[in-house]
GROMACS .gro file of C-alpha atoms in nm:
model
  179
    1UNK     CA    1  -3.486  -1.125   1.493
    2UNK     CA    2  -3.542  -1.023   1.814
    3UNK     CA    3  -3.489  -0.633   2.014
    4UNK     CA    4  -3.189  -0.713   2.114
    5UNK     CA    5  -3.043  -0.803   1.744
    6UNK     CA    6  -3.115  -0.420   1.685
    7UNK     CA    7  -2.871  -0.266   1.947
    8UNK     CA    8  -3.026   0.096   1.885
    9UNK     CA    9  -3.290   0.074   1.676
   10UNK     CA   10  -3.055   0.023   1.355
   11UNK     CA   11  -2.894  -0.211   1.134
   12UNK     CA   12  -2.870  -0.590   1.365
   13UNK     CA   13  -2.540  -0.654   1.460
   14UNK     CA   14  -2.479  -0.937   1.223
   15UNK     CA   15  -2.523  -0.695   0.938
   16UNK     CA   16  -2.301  -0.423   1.058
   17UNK     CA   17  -2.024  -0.680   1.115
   18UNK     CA   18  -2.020  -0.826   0.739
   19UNK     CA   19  -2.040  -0.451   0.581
   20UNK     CA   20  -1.783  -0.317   0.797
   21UNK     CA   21  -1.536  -0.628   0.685
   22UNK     CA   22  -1.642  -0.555   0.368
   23UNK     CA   23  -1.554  -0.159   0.390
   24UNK     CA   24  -1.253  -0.247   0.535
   25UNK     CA   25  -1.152  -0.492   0.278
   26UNK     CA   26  -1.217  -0.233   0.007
   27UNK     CA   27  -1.001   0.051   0.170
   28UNK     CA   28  -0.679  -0.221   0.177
   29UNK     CA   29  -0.767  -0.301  -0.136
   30UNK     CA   30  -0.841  -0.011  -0.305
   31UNK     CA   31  -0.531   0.174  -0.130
   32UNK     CA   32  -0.313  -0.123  -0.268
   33UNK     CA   33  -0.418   0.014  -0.625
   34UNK     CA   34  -0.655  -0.306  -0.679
   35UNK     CA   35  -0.973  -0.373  -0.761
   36UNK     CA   36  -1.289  -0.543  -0.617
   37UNK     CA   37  -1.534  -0.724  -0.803
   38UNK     CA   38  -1.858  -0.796  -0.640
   39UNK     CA   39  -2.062  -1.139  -0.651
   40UNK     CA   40  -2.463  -1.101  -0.603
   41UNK     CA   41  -2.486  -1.393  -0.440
   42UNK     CA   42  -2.198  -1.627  -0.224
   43UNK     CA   43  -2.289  -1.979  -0.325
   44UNK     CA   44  -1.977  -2.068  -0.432
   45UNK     CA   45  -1.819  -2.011  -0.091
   46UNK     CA   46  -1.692  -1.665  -0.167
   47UNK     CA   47  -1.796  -1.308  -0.113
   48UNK     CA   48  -1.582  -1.077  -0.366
   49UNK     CA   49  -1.279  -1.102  -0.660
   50UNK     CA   50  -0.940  -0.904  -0.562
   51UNK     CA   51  -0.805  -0.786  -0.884
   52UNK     CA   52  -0.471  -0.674  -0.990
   53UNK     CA   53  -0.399  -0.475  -1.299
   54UNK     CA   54  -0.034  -0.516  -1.311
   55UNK     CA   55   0.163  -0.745  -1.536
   56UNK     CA   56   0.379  -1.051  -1.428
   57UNK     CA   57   0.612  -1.305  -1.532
   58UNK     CA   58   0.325  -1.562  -1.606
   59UNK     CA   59   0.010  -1.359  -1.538
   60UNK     CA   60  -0.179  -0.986  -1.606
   61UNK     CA   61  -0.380  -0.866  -1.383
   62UNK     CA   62  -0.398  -1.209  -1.119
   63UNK     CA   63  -0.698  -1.220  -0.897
   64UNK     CA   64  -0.811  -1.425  -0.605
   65UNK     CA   65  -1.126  -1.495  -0.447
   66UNK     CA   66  -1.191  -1.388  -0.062
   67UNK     CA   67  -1.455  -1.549   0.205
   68UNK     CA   68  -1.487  -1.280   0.463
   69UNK     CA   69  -1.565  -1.315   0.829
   70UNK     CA   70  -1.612  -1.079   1.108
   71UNK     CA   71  -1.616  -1.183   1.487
   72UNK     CA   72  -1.570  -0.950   1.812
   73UNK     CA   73  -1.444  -1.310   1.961
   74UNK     CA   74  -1.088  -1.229   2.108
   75UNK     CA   75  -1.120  -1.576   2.210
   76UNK     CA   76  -1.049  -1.733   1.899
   77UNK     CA   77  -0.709  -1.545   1.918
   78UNK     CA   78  -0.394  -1.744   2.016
   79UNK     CA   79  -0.016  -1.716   2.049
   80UNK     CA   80   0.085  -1.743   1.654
   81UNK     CA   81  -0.249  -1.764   1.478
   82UNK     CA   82  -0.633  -1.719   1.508
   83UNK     CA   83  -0.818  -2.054   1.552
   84UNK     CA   84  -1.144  -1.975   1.339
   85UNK     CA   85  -1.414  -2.278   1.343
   86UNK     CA   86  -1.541  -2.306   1.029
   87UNK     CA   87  -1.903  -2.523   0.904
   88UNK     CA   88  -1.832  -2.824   0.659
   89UNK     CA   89  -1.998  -2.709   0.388
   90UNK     CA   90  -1.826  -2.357   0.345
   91UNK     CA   91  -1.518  -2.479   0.424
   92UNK     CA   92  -1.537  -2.792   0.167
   93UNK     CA   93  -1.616  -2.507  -0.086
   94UNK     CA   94  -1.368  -2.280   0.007
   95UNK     CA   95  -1.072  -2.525  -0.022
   96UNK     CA   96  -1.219  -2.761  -0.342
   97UNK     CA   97  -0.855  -2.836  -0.524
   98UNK     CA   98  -1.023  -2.786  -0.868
   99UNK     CA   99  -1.088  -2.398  -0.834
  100UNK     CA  100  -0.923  -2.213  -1.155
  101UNK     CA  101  -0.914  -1.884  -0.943
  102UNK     CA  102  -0.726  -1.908  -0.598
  103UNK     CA  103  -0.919  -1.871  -0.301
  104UNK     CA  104  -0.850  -1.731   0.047
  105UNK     CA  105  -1.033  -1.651   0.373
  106UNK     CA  106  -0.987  -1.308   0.562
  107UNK     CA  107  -1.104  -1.307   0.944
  108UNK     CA  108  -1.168  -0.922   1.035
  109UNK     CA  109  -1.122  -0.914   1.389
  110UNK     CA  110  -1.294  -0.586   1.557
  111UNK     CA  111  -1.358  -0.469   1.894
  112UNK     CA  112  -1.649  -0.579   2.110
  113UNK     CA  113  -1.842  -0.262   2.101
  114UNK     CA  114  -1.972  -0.042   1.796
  115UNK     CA  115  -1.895   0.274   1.919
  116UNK     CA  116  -1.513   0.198   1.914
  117UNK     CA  117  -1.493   0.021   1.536
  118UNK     CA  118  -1.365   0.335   1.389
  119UNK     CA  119  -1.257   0.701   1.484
  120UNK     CA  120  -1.238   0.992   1.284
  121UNK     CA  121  -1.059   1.336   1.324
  122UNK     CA  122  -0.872   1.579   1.164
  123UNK     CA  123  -0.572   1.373   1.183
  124UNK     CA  124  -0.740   1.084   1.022
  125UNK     CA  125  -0.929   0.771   1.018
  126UNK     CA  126  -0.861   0.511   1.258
  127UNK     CA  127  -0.964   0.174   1.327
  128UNK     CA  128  -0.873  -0.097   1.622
  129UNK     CA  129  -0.933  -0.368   1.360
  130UNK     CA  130  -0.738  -0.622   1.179
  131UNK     CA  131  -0.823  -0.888   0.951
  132UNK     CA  132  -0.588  -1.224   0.921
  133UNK     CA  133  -0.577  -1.434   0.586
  134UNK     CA  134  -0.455  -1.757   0.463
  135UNK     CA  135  -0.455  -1.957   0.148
  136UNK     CA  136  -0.706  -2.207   0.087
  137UNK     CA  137  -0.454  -2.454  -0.064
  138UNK     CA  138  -0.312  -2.391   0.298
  139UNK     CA  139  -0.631  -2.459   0.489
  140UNK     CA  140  -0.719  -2.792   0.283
  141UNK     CA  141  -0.674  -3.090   0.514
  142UNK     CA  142  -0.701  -3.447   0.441
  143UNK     CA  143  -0.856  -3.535   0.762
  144UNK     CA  144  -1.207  -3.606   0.813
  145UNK     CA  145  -1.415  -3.348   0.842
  146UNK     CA  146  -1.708  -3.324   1.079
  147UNK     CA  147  -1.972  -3.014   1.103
  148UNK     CA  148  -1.732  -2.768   1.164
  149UNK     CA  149  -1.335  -2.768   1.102
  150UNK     CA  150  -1.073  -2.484   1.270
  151UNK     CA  151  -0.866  -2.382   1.062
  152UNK     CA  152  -0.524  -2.135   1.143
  153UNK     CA  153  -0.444  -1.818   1.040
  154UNK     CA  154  -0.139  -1.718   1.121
  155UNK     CA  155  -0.125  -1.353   1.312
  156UNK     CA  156   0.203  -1.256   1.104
  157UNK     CA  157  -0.059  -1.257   0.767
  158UNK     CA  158  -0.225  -0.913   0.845
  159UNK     CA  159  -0.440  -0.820   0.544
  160UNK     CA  160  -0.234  -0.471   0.464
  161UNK     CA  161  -0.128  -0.332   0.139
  162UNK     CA  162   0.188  -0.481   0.097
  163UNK     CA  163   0.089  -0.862   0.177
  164UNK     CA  164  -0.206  -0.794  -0.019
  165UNK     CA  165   0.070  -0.651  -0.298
  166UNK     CA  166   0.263  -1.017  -0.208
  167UNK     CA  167  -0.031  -1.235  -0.244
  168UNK     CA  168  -0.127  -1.050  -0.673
  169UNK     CA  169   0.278  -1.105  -0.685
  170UNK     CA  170   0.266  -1.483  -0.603
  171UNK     CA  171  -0.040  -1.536  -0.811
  172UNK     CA  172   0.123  -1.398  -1.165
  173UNK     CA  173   0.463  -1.536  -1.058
  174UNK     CA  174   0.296  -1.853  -1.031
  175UNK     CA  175   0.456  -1.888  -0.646
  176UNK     CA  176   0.426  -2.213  -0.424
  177UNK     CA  177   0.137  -2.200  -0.182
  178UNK     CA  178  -0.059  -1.874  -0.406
  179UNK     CA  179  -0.303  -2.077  -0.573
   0.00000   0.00000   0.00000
């Protein structure tokens, strides 16, 4: 780690990004009336549990696992989805058919710049990010895979309380495409 990893003497940039995505995934989540449980360690591709406490046709209290990502890269957005490269490894974890809790990947998109990631004022809290999901029974490809895959997130699945509200509803109704 290097001077310039530090921006102002703080936190490197790195770590900012992945507990801002984090703090943004809990207020969604949290303001959806959900739950977050936290894993100590990410081997198995994932970095927290989204939990529902309501009760379904086939399931109480559904959950899903999230991979989070952060990126400033504007670049990576295009017309109907965000193209996000992902490494083999992660991804092959992320997507493994056998999972017995569904898995999906959230791409927080924020601005360039620190100062801008958030504004507060008496009106309230505001934020120029936005984080895109999908399904990793969506993601899974059959196609040979090489270091890194991209996979698509489409720009119309914005990670806000009432897709999040979808995704717990698709889970206990046992839904195509929710595991």
């Amino acid at each position: 780690m290097g001077p310039d990893d530090l921006v102002d003497g703080q936190l490197p940039m790195t770590a900012r990004q992945e507990h801002f995505s984090l703090a943004f995934t809990r207020m969604i989540t949290y303001e959806a009336g959900c739950s977050i449980k936290s894993h100590e360690v990410d081997y198995e591709g994932v970095d927290i549990t989204v939990v529902s406490s309501a009760q379904y046709t086939y399931f109480y209290g559904p959950q899903f696992e999230l991979q989070l990502k952060c990126t400033t890269q504007e670049r990576y957005l295009r017309d109907g989805h965000m193209a996000w490269p992902m490494k083999a490894k992660p991804f092959r974890k992320l997507t493994q058919p056998k999972k017995f809790i569904p898995s999906y990947l959230g791409v927080l998109l924020i601005p360039r710049e620190p100062d801008p990631w958030l504004s507060v004022t008496e009106e309230g809290l505001l934020t120029q990010s936005r984080m895109y999901w999908q399904s990793a029974d969506r993601l899974r490809t059959a196609e040979p895979l090489g270091d890194t895959h991209t996979v698509h997130l489409p720009r119309s699945n914005l990670f806000v309380r009432e897709q999040l509200l979808g995704i717990m509803k698709a889970i206990g109704e046992q839904e195509e495409g929710a595991r």
